[in-house]
Short mmCIF file of C-alpha atoms and ligand atoms in Angstrom, two decimals:
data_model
loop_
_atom_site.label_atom_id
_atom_site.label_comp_id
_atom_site.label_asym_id
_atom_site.label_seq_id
_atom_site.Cartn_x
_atom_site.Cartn_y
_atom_site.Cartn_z
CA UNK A 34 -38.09 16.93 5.20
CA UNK A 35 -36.69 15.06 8.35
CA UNK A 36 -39.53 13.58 10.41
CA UNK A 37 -38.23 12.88 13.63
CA UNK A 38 -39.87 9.26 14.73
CA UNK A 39 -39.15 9.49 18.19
CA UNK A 40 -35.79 8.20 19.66
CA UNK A 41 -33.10 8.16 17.04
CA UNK A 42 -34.95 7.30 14.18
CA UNK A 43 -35.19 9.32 11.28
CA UNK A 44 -36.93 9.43 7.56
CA UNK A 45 -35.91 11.16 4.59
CA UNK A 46 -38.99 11.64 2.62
CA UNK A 47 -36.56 12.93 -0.25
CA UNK A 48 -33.17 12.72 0.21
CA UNK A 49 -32.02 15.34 -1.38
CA UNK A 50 -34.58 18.06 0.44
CA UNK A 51 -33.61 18.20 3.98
CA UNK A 52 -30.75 16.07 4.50
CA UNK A 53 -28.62 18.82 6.47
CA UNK A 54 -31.50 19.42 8.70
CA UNK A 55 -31.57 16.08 9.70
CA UNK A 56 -27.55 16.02 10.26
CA UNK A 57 -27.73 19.02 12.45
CA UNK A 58 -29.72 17.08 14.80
CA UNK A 59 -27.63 14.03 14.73
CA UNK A 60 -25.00 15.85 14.55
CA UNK A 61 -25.61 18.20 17.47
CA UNK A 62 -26.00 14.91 19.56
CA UNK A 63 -22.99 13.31 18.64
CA UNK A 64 -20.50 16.36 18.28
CA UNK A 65 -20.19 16.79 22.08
CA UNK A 66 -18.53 12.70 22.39
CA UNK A 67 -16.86 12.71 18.91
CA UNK A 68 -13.47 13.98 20.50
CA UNK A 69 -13.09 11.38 23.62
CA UNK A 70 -14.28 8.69 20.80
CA UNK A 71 -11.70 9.34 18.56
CA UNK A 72 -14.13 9.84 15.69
CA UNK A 73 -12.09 13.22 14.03
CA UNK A 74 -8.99 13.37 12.04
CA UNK A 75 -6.83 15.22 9.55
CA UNK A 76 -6.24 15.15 5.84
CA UNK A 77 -3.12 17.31 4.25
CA UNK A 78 -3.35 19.45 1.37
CA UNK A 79 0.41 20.19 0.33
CA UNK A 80 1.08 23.83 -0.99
CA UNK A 81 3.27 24.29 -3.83
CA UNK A 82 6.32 26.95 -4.34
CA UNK A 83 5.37 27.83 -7.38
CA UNK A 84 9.12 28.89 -8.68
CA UNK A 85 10.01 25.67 -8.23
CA UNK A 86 7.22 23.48 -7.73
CA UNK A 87 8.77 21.89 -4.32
CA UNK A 88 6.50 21.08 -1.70
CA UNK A 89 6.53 23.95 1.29
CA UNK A 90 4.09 22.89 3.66
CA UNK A 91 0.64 21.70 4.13
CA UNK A 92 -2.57 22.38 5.27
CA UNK A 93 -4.13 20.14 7.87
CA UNK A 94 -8.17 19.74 7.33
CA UNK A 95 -10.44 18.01 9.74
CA UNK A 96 -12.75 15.89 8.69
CA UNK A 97 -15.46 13.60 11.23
CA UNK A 98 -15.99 9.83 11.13
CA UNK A 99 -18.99 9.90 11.92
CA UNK A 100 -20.54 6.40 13.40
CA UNK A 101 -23.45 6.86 11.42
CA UNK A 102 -23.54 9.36 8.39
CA UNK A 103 -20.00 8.33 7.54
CA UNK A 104 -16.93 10.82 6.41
CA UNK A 105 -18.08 14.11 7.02
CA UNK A 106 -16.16 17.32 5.47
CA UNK A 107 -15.43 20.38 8.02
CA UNK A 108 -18.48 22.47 6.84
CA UNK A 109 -20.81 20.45 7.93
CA UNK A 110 -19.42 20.26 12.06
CA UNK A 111 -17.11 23.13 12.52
CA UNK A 112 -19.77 25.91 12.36
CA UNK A 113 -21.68 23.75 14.67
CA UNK A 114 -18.32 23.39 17.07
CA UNK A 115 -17.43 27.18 16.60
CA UNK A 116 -21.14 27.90 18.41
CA UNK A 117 -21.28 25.21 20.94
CA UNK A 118 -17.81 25.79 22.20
CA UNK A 119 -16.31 22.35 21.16
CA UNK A 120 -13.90 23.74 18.26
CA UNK A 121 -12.13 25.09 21.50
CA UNK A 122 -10.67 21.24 22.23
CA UNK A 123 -11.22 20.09 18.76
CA UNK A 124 -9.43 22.98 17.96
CA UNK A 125 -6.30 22.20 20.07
CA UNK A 126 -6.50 18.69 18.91
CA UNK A 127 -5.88 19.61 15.71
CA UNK A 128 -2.65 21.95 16.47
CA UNK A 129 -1.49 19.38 18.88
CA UNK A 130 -1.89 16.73 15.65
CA UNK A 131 -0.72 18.91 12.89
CA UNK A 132 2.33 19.47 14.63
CA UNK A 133 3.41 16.28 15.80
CA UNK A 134 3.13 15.29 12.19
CA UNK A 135 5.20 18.10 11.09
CA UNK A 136 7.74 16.66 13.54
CA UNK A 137 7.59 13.23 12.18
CA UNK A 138 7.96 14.26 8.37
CA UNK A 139 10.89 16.43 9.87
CA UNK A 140 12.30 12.96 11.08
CA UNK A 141 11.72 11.01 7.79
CA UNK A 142 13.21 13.38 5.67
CA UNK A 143 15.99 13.30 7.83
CA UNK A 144 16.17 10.08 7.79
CA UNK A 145 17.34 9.57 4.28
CA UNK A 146 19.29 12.29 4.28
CA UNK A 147 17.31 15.52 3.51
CA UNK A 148 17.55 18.10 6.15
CA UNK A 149 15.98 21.26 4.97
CA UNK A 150 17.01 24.69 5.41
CA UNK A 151 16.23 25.92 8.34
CA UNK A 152 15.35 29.23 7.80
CA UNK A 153 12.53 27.19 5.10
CA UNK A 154 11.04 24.40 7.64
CA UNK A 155 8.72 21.98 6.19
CA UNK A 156 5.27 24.37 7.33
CA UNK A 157 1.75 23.21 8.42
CA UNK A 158 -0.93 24.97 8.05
CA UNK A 159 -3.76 25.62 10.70
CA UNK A 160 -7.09 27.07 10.27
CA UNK A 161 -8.41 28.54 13.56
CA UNK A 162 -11.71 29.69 14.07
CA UNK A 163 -12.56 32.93 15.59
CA UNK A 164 -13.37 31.63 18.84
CA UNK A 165 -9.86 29.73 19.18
CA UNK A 166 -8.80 33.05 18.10
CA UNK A 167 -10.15 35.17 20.84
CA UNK A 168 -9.57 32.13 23.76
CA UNK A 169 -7.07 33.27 26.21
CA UNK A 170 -4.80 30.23 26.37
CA UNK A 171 -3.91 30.75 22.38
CA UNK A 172 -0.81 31.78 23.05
CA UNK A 173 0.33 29.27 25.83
CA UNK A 174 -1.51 26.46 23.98
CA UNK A 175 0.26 26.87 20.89
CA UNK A 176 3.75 27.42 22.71
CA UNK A 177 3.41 24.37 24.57
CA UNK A 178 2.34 22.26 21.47
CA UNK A 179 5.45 23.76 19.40
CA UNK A 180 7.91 23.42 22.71
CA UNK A 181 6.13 19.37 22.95
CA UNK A 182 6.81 18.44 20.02
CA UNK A 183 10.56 20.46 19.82
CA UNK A 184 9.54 22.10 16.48
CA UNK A 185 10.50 25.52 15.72
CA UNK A 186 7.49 27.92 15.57
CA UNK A 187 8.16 29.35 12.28
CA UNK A 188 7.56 25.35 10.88
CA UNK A 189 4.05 26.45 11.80
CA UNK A 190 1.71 28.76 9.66
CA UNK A 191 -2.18 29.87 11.92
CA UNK A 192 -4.97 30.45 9.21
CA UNK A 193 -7.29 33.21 10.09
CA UNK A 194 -10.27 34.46 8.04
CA UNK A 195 -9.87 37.96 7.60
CA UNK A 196 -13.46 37.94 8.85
CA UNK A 197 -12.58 36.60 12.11
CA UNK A 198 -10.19 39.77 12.20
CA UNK A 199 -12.56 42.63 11.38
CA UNK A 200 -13.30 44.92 14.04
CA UNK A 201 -10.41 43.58 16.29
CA UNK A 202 -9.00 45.85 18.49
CA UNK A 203 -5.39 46.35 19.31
CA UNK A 204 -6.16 44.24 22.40
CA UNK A 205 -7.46 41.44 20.65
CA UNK A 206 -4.63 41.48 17.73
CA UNK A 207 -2.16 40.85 20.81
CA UNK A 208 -1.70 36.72 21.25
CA UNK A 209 -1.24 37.09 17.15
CA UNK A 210 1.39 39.34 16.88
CA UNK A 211 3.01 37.97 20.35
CA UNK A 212 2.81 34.51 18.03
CA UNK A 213 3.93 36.43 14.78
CA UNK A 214 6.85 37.88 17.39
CA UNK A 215 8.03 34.32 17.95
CA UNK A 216 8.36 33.15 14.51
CA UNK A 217 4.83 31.97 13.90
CA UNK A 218 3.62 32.27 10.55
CA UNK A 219 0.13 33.94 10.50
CA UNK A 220 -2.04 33.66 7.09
CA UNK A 221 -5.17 35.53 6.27
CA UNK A 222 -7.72 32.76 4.71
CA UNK A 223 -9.93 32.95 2.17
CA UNK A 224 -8.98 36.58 1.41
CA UNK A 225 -10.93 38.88 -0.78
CA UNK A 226 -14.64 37.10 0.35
CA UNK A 227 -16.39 39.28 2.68
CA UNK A 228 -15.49 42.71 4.07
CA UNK A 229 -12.23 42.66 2.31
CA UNK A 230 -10.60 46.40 4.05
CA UNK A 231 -7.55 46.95 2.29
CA UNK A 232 -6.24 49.72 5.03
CA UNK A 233 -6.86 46.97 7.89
CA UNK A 234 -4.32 44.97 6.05
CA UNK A 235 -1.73 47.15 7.10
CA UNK A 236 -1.93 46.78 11.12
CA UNK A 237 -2.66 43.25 10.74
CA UNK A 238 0.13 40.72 11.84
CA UNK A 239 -0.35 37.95 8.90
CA UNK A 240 2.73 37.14 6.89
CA UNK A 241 0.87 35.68 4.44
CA UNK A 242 -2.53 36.43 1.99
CA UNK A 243 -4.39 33.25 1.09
CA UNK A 244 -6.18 34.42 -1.81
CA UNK A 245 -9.98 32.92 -2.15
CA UNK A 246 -10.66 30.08 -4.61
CA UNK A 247 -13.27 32.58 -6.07
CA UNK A 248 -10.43 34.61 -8.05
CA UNK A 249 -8.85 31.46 -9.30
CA UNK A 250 -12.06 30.33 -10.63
CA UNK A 251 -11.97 33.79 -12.93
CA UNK A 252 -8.69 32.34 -14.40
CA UNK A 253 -9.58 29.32 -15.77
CA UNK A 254 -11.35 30.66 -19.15
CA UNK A 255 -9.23 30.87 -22.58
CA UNK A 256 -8.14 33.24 -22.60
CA UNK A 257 -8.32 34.55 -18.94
CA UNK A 258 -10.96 37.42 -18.17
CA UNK A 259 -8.86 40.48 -18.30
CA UNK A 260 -10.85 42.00 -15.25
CA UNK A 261 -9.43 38.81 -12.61
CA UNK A 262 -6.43 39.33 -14.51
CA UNK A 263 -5.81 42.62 -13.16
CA UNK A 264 -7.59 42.17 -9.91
CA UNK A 265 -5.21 39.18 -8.89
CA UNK A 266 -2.03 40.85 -10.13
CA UNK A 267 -3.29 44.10 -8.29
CA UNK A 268 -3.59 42.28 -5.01
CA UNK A 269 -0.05 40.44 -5.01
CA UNK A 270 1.68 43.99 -5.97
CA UNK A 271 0.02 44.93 -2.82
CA UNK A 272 0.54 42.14 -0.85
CA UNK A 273 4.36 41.94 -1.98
CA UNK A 274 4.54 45.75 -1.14
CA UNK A 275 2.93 45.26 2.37
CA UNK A 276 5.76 42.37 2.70
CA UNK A 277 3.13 39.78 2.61
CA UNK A 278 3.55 36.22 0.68
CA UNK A 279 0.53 35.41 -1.76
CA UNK A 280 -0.92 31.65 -1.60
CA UNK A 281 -3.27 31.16 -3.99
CA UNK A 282 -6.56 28.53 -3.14
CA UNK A 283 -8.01 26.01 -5.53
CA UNK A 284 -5.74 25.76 -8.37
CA UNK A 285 -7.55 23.16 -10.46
CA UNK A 286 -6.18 23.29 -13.74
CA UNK A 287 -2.46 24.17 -15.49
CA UNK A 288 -3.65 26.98 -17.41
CA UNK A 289 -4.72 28.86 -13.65
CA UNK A 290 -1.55 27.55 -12.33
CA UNK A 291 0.45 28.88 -15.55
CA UNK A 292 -1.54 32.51 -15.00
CA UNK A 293 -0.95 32.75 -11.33
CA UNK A 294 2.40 32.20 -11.74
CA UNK A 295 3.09 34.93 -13.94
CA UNK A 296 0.81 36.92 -12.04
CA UNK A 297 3.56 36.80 -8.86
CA UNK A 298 1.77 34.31 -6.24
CA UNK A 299 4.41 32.58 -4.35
CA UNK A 300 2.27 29.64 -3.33
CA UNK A 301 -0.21 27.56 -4.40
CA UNK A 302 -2.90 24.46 -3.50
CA UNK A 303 -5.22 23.07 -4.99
CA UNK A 304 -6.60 19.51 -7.00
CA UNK A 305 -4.31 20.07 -9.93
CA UNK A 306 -1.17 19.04 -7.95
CA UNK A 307 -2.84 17.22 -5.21
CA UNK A 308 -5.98 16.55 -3.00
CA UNK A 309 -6.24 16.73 0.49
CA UNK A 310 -4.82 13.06 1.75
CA UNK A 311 -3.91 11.20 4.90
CA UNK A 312 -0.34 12.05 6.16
CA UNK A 313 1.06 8.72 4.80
CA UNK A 314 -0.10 9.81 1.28
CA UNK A 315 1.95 12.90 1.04
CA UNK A 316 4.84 11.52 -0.25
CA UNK A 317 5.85 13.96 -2.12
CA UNK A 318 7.99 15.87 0.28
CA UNK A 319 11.23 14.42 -1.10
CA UNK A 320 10.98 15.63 -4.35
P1 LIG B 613 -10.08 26.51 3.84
O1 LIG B 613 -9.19 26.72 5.01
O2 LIG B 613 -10.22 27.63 2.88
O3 LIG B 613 -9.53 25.19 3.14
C1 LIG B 613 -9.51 25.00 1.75
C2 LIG B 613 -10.67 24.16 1.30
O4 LIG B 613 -10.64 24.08 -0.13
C3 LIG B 613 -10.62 22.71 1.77
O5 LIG B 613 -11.96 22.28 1.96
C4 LIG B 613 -9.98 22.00 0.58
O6 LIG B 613 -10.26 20.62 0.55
C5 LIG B 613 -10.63 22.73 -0.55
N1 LIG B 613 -9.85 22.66 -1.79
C6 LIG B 613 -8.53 22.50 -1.93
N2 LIG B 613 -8.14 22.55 -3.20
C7 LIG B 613 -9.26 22.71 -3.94
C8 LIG B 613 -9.52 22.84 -5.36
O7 LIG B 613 -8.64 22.80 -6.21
N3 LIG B 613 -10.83 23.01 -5.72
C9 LIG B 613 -11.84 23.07 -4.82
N4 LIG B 613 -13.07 23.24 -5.27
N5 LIG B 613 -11.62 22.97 -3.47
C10 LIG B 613 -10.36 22.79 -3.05
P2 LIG B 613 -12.41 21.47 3.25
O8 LIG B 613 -11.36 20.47 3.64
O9 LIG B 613 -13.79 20.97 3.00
O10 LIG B 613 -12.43 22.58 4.37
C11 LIG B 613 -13.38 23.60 4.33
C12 LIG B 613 -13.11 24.65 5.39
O11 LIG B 613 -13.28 24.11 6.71
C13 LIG B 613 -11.69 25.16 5.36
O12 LIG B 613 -11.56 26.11 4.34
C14 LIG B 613 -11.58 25.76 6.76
O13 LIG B 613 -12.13 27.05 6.80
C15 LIG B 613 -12.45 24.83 7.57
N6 LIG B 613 -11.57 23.90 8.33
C16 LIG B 613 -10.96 22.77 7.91
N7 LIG B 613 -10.23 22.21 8.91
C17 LIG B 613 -10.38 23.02 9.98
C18 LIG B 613 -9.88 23.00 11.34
O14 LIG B 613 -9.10 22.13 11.76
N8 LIG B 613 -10.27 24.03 12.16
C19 LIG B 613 -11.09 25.04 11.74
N9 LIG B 613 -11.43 26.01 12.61
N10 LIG B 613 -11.58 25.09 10.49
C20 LIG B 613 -11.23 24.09 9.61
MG1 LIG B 614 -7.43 27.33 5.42
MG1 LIG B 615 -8.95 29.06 2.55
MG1 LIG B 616 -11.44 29.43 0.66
#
């Protein structure tokens, strides 16, 4: 366990025990500066057509330099942001970020040449938390970003847990669908974890399903186990009936890839065509 020596000293008694514990206090110190000190920034996760394998976007992930412990992953900061308010600037950060980059791989691919079809922009993919989500300067936030940077809104996609959605009012579904209304790409993340509520689905503005890395994980046994099999083809019928695109999370081998493609899923990401990377990495966009 952490012993806290007074000051900012700490002792790890065995590392393996407690070492979150002593994070979250280190953590909750530094989180409040990390912004102004430049200490966050984004890795991109491309997502895969899967007709053609072509690159269609890609998710930006925030990860933390942190001065002391090093690179640390989102899910050790961002639940700690989402309750002390931060994720509200680091959230904006991000958007403001993931955009501009979208707007500079715009350029390069321009540059030699490749325009893409407009009504397919090169996407990038957001995750906001639910407290982003119910802030009431979503809307004109993400409007200014997108009118900044002179991108059109449907070049970005807004990742929502269906979680984050459950229980939401009419009311509180409004800056989505005005966003959705403009072109705006909404996704529901990590879907089929938690209080999955298939009729919700309906009256929910998301234009796209982002299946769970849980049902992918069912795939990857030869052969396949019959009862993901169905469950995963079951839920893209669904979402294809509902109008809904199917991304599927955490594609890690060919034979899941091979499956989920016959099974319907439009898009995919994962480590078996690429990891999450620094901007400059992802140069597979020209393909
Ligand atoms: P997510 O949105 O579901 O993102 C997908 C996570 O799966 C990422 O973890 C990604 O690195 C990981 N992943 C991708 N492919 C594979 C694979 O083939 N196998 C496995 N095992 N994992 C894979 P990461 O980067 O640690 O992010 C974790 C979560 O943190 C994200 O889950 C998202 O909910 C949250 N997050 C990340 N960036 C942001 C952000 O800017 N804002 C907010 N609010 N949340 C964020
Ligand atoms: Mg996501
Ligand atoms: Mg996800
Ligand atoms: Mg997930």
């Amino acid at each position: 366990r952490a012993k806290d020596g007074g000051g900012n000293r700490y002792e790890l008694a065995d590392p393996d025990s407690d070492a979150r514990a002593i994070d979250r206090h280190s953590l909750t110190t530094r989180l409040p500066g990390a912004l102004e000190r430049d200490e966050f920034f984004l890795e991109y996760q491309p997502l895969i057509r899967m007709s053609d394998g072509r690159v269609d976007g890609a998710e930006a992930l925030v990860r933390w330099h942190h001065p002391v412990h090093g690179r640390l992953g989102p899910d050790r900061f961002i639940p700690l942001a989402e309750h002390t308010g931060l994720i509200v600037p680091l959230g904006r950060w991000v958007l403001e970020q993931a955009v501009r980059q979208a707007c500079t791989w715009e350029k390069q691919l321009a540059a030699i040449g490749k325009v893409r079809d407009p009504a397919q922009p090169l996407r990038v993919n957001v995750n906001l938390s639910p407290r982003q989500l119910h802030h009431p300067d979503l809307v004109s936030d993400t409007v200014a970003v997108l009118e900044t940077a002179g991108v059109e809104p449907s070049t970005l996609c807004l990742e929502v847990t269906e979680s984050a959605l459950i229980g939401a009012d009419e009311d509180e579904l409004k800056p989505l669908r005005q966003l959705a209304e403009m072109g705006v790409e909404i996704a529901l993340d990590d879907f089929g974890t938690g209080y999955s509520n298939l009729a919700n689905l309906r009256r929910l503005p998301a234009t796209t399903l982002k299946l769970d890395r849980s049902f992918t994980q069912g795939l990857q046994k030869h052969p396949a186990d019959p009862v993901d099999v169905t469950f995963v083809g079951g839920i893209v019928s669904l979402a294809h009936a509902l109008g809904l695109r199917v991304t599927v999370e955490g594609v890690e081998t060919e034979a899941q890839a091979h499956q989920l493609r016959e099974l319907g899923c439009d898009t995919a990401q994962g480590w078996y065509y690429a990891r999450p990377a620094p901007p400059e990495e992802i140069g597979c966009w020209t393909k």
